Amino acid sequence: MSSGPTLKGLAAIIGISPTAVSMALNGRPGVSDELRERVRAVAEEQGYRPNFAARALRVERSNMLGLISRNLSNPGYLRLIDGFSGAAEERGYQVLIATSDLDQARETNMIRAMANRHLDGLAIAPIDGEAVLETWQGESDRPVVLVNAARGARSSAVMSIRGDAAQAVRSAVDHLLGLGHRRIGLLANAGLSSASERVSLFRRMMKGAGLPSRVISGSTADETVKRVVRALARPDRPTAVITDSDLLAHYVYDAAAEAGLRIPHDLSVVGHDDLPTSHLLAPALTTVAVDRFEIGRQAATMLIGTLNGDEIERPHRELPVELRVRNSTARPSD
């Protein structure tokens, strides 16, 4: 005897996303009363039955939270993990940690694996926040918080926390403009929705200054260095480069050396994260400091507060960032 469609199957029948179906069936805000009634009517008509294991978890807890990072080769995520794990363990939760390695198929598999472990909640630094929400909410009715995600991934059914992206881009651009730079490039990690958002912010700010925007993107370290080297070899090369991370800034240092350029005399560089090693670079890196530890800590407390039935103040949070000026930026030489 058939047990009826799955949540995903029900979504396909109605013609909406699994996220919207989950929100409608579980009484969450974010869908209209009309759609909620329609979903419930079709669910009854189709014989849809929720996952009883998931339903049982509403009263039984595993006391485990999940955390999926994008890339553990970036030390910034280690600080995030420290903050998240510490806050969770203080409240009696264990943490299961995984990484997507910037691979969307792997990210989907990790989300499903964590849902199958019946975790009480998930924090994830997504490649694409919208796709993550659809996958998780199609597999689990437990809370999720997006970390360092693009603003467009927000919805009334999810929490999010990140550094202030607009402030980060603006502080870097204003600093370089103030030094007299007019040929400024942005180095972004291709494929990340959050990187696409920073690209849009950068283009808007450069347009506001009456200047062209130069965007360099790559998905791997080797590809990134090659593209930066090519950009730096052109006659109209940028005199300054803003990067999405301090890790990418390290690659720019390598590319500048390969191109025979001196930092900051020939090329100014601005990073993002303020890793513990960034002030040790030669020259010390000017960078936008983001408190990854605090982001991780607050992500855990938001999840646990939701599980405890608390009303979460500011479910979508942007923490302030700070530009730390060091020796990798100076007035352009030409």
C-alpha positions in Angstrom: 0.0 0.0 0.0 1.4 3.4 -1.0 2.2 5.8 1.8 1.6 8.8 -0.4 4.0 11.4 -1.8 7.1 12.7 0.0 7.3 16.4 0.9 9.3 17.0 -2.3 6.6 15.1 -4.3 3.9 17.1 -2.8 5.8 20.3 -3.7 6.0 19.1 -7.3 2.3 18.4 -7.5 1.4 21.9 -6.1 4.1 23.6 -8.1 5.9 25.3 -5.3 9.1 24.7 -3.4 9.5 22.1 -0.7 10.4 25.0 1.6 7.0 26.6 1.1 5.3 23.3 1.6 7.1 22.8 4.9 6.3 26.3 6.1 2.6 25.8 5.2 2.2 22.4 6.9 4.1 23.4 10.0 2.4 26.7 10.6 5.4 28.8 10.0 5.2 32.4 8.8 6.1 33.3 5.3 3.2 32.0 3.2 -0.3 33.3 2.7 -3.3 31.9 4.5 -4.7 31.0 1.1 -1.6 29.0 0.1 -1.5 27.4 3.5 -5.0 26.1 3.1 -4.3 24.9 -0.5 -1.3 23.0 0.6 -3.1 21.3 3.4 -6.0 20.4 1.2 -3.8 18.9 -1.5 -1.8 17.0 1.2 -4.9 15.4 2.5 -6.2 14.6 -1.0 -2.9 13.0 -1.9 -2.6 11.0 1.3 0.6 12.8 2.4 2.0 11.7 5.7 4.8 13.5 7.5 8.0 11.7 8.6 7.1 10.3 12.0 10.7 10.1 13.1 11.0 13.8 12.5 7.7 14.4 14.3 9.0 12.5 17.3 12.1 14.7 17.3 9.9 17.6 18.2 9.9 16.3 21.8 13.0 14.1 21.7 16.3 15.7 21.1 19.6 14.3 20.0 21.5 17.2 21.7 23.6 17.5 18.6 24.0 20.5 16.2 25.5 20.4 12.8 27.9 22.9 11.3 29.0 22.8 7.6 31.7 25.2 6.5 32.8 26.0 3.0 36.4 25.4 3.2 38.6 24.4 6.1 41.8 25.5 4.2 40.7 29.0 5.1 41.7 29.6 8.7 38.8 32.0 9.2 36.5 29.1 9.4 38.5 27.6 12.3 37.6 30.6 14.4 34.0 30.2 13.4 34.0 26.6 14.5 35.6 27.5 17.8 32.9 30.0 18.6 30.1 27.7 17.5 31.4 24.6 19.3 32.2 26.5 22.5 28.7 28.0 22.8 27.0 24.7 21.9 29.1 22.7 24.4 28.4 25.2 27.2 24.7 24.4 26.7 25.1 20.6 26.6 25.2 20.1 22.9 27.7 18.2 20.8 28.7 19.4 17.3 29.0 17.5 14.1 31.3 19.4 11.7 31.6 18.9 7.9 32.9 20.9 5.0 31.5 21.3 1.4 35.0 22.0 0.0 33.1 24.5 -2.2 31.5 21.6 -4.0 27.7 22.0 -4.4 27.0 18.3 -4.8 29.1 17.5 -1.7 27.3 20.3 0.2 23.9 18.7 -0.7 25.1 15.2 0.4 26.4 16.7 3.7 23.1 18.4 4.4 21.1 15.2 3.8 23.5 13.1 5.9 23.1 15.5 8.8 19.3 15.4 8.4 19.5 11.6 8.6 21.4 11.9 11.8 18.3 13.7 13.3 20.3 16.7 14.4 18.5 19.3 16.5 19.6 22.2 14.2 22.1 23.1 11.5 24.4 26.1 10.8 25.9 26.3 7.4 28.1 28.7 5.4 26.4 28.0 2.0 27.6 28.0 -1.5 24.1 29.0 -2.6 21.8 29.9 0.3 18.5 29.3 -1.5 19.5 25.8 -2.6 20.6 25.0 0.9 17.3 26.1 2.4 15.4 24.0 -0.1 17.5 20.9 0.6 17.4 21.2 4.4 13.8 22.1 4.8 12.8 19.3 2.4 14.6 16.8 4.7 14.1 18.2 8.2 11.8 20.4 10.2 14.6 21.6 12.6 15.9 25.1 12.6 18.7 26.3 10.4 20.9 29.4 10.4 22.8 30.6 7.4 26.3 31.9 8.1 28.1 34.4 5.8 25.3 34.0 3.2 24.1 36.5 0.6 21.3 38.8 1.7 19.0 37.3 -0.9 18.9 33.9 0.8 17.0 35.4 3.8 13.4 34.3 4.4 11.0 34.5 7.3 11.6 30.8 7.9 15.3 31.0 8.5 17.9 32.8 10.6 21.1 34.3 9.3 24.3 35.9 10.6 27.3 37.5 8.8 29.6 40.4 8.8 28.2 43.6 7.3 29.0 43.1 3.6 28.2 46.6 2.5 30.3 48.1 5.2 33.2 45.8 4.3 33.2 46.7 0.6 32.6 50.4 1.3 35.4 50.7 3.8 37.9 49.1 1.4 36.8 51.1 -1.6 36.8 54.4 0.3 40.2 53.7 1.7 41.7 53.1 -1.7 39.9 56.1 -3.3 41.2 58.2 -0.5 44.7 57.2 -1.3 44.2 58.3 -4.9 43.6 54.9 -6.7 41.4 55.0 -9.7 42.0 51.6 -11.2 40.7 49.3 -8.5 40.0 45.6 -9.0 37.9 43.1 -6.9 39.0 39.5 -6.6 36.0 37.3 -5.9 35.5 33.5 -5.4 33.4 32.4 -8.4 30.4 30.4 -7.7 29.5 31.8 -4.2 26.2 33.7 -4.0 27.7 35.9 -1.3 30.7 36.7 -3.6 28.2 37.8 -6.3 26.6 40.1 -3.8 29.9 41.8 -3.0 30.6 42.1 -6.7 27.3 44.0 -7.1 28.1 46.2 -4.2 31.6 46.9 -5.6 30.2 47.8 -9.1 27.7 50.1 -7.6 30.2 51.9 -5.4 32.7 52.3 -8.3 30.0 53.6 -10.6 29.0 56.1 -7.9 32.6 57.3 -7.9 32.5 57.6 -11.7 35.1 54.9 -12.2 35.1 51.5 -14.0 34.9 48.3 -12.0 37.3 45.6 -12.6 36.3 42.1 -11.4 38.6 39.1 -11.4 37.1 35.7 -10.4 38.4 32.2 -10.0 37.2 29.0 -8.3 40.6 27.5 -7.5 43.9 28.8 -6.2 45.8 28.0 -9.4 43.1 29.6 -11.6 42.9 32.6 -9.3 46.7 33.3 -9.4 46.7 32.8 -13.2 43.9 35.3 -13.7 45.5 37.9 -11.4 48.8 37.5 -13.1 47.2 38.2 -16.5 45.3 41.2 -15.1 48.5 42.6 -13.6 50.4 42.2 -16.9 48.1 44.5 -18.8 49.1 48.1 -19.5 46.0 49.3 -17.8 46.4 47.0 -14.8 44.7 47.8 -11.5 46.8 49.7 -9.1 44.9 48.2 -6.2 43.1 44.9 -5.6 40.4 44.2 -3.0 39.9 40.5 -2.1 37.1 38.4 -0.7 39.4 36.8 1.9 42.9 37.1 3.4 43.5 33.7 1.8 42.9 35.2 -1.7 45.1 38.1 -0.7 47.9 35.7 -0.1 47.5 34.6 -3.7 47.6 38.2 -4.9 51.0 38.5 -3.1 52.2 35.5 -5.1 50.8 36.8 -8.4 52.4 40.3 -7.8 55.8 38.7 -7.2 55.4 36.6 -10.4 54.5 39.8 -12.3 57.5 41.7 -10.8 55.4 44.1 -8.9 56.1 45.4 -5.4 53.5 45.8 -2.7 52.4 48.5 -2.0 54.7 50.6 -4.3 53.2 49.1 -7.5 50.1 47.4 -6.2 48.0 48.0 -3.1 46.1 45.0 -1.6 43.2 44.8 0.8 42.1 41.5 2.4 39.0 40.4 4.3 38.9 38.5 7.6 42.1 39.6 9.4 43.5 36.1 9.9 46.0 35.8 12.8 48.8 35.5 10.2 47.9 38.4 8.0 49.9 41.0 10.0 53.0 38.7 9.5 52.9 39.0 5.7 55.6 41.2 4.1 54.2 43.8 4.0 51.6 43.4 6.7 48.1 43.1 5.1 45.5 45.9 5.2 42.3 44.0 5.8 38.6 44.1 6.8 38.4 42.5 10.2 35.4 40.2 10.8 34.8 38.5 14.2 34.3 35.0 12.9 34.4 33.6 16.5 31.4 35.8 17.5 29.6 34.9 14.3 29.9 31.2 15.3 29.0 31.8 18.9 25.8 33.7 18.0 24.8 31.1 15.3 24.8 28.4 18.0 22.9 30.5 20.5 20.3 31.4 17.9 19.7 27.7 17.1 19.5 26.7 20.7 17.2 29.6 21.6 14.9 28.5 18.8 14.9 25.0 20.1 14.0 26.2 23.6 11.1 28.2 22.2 12.7 31.6 22.8 11.8 34.6 20.6 15.0 35.4 18.7 15.7 39.1 18.6 17.1 40.1 15.2 16.9 36.7 13.5 18.9 38.3 10.6 22.1 39.8 11.9 25.0 41.7 10.4 27.9 42.3 12.7 30.0 45.4 12.3 33.4 45.1 10.5 36.5 47.2 10.8 39.2 48.1 8.3 42.6 47.6 9.8 45.1 49.6 7.8 48.6 48.2 7.6 51.5 48.4 5.1 50.0 46.7 2.0 48.2 49.9 0.8 49.7 53.2 -0.2 49.2 56.0 -2.8 49.6 54.8 -6.4 53.0 55.3 -7.9 51.6 56.3 -11.4 
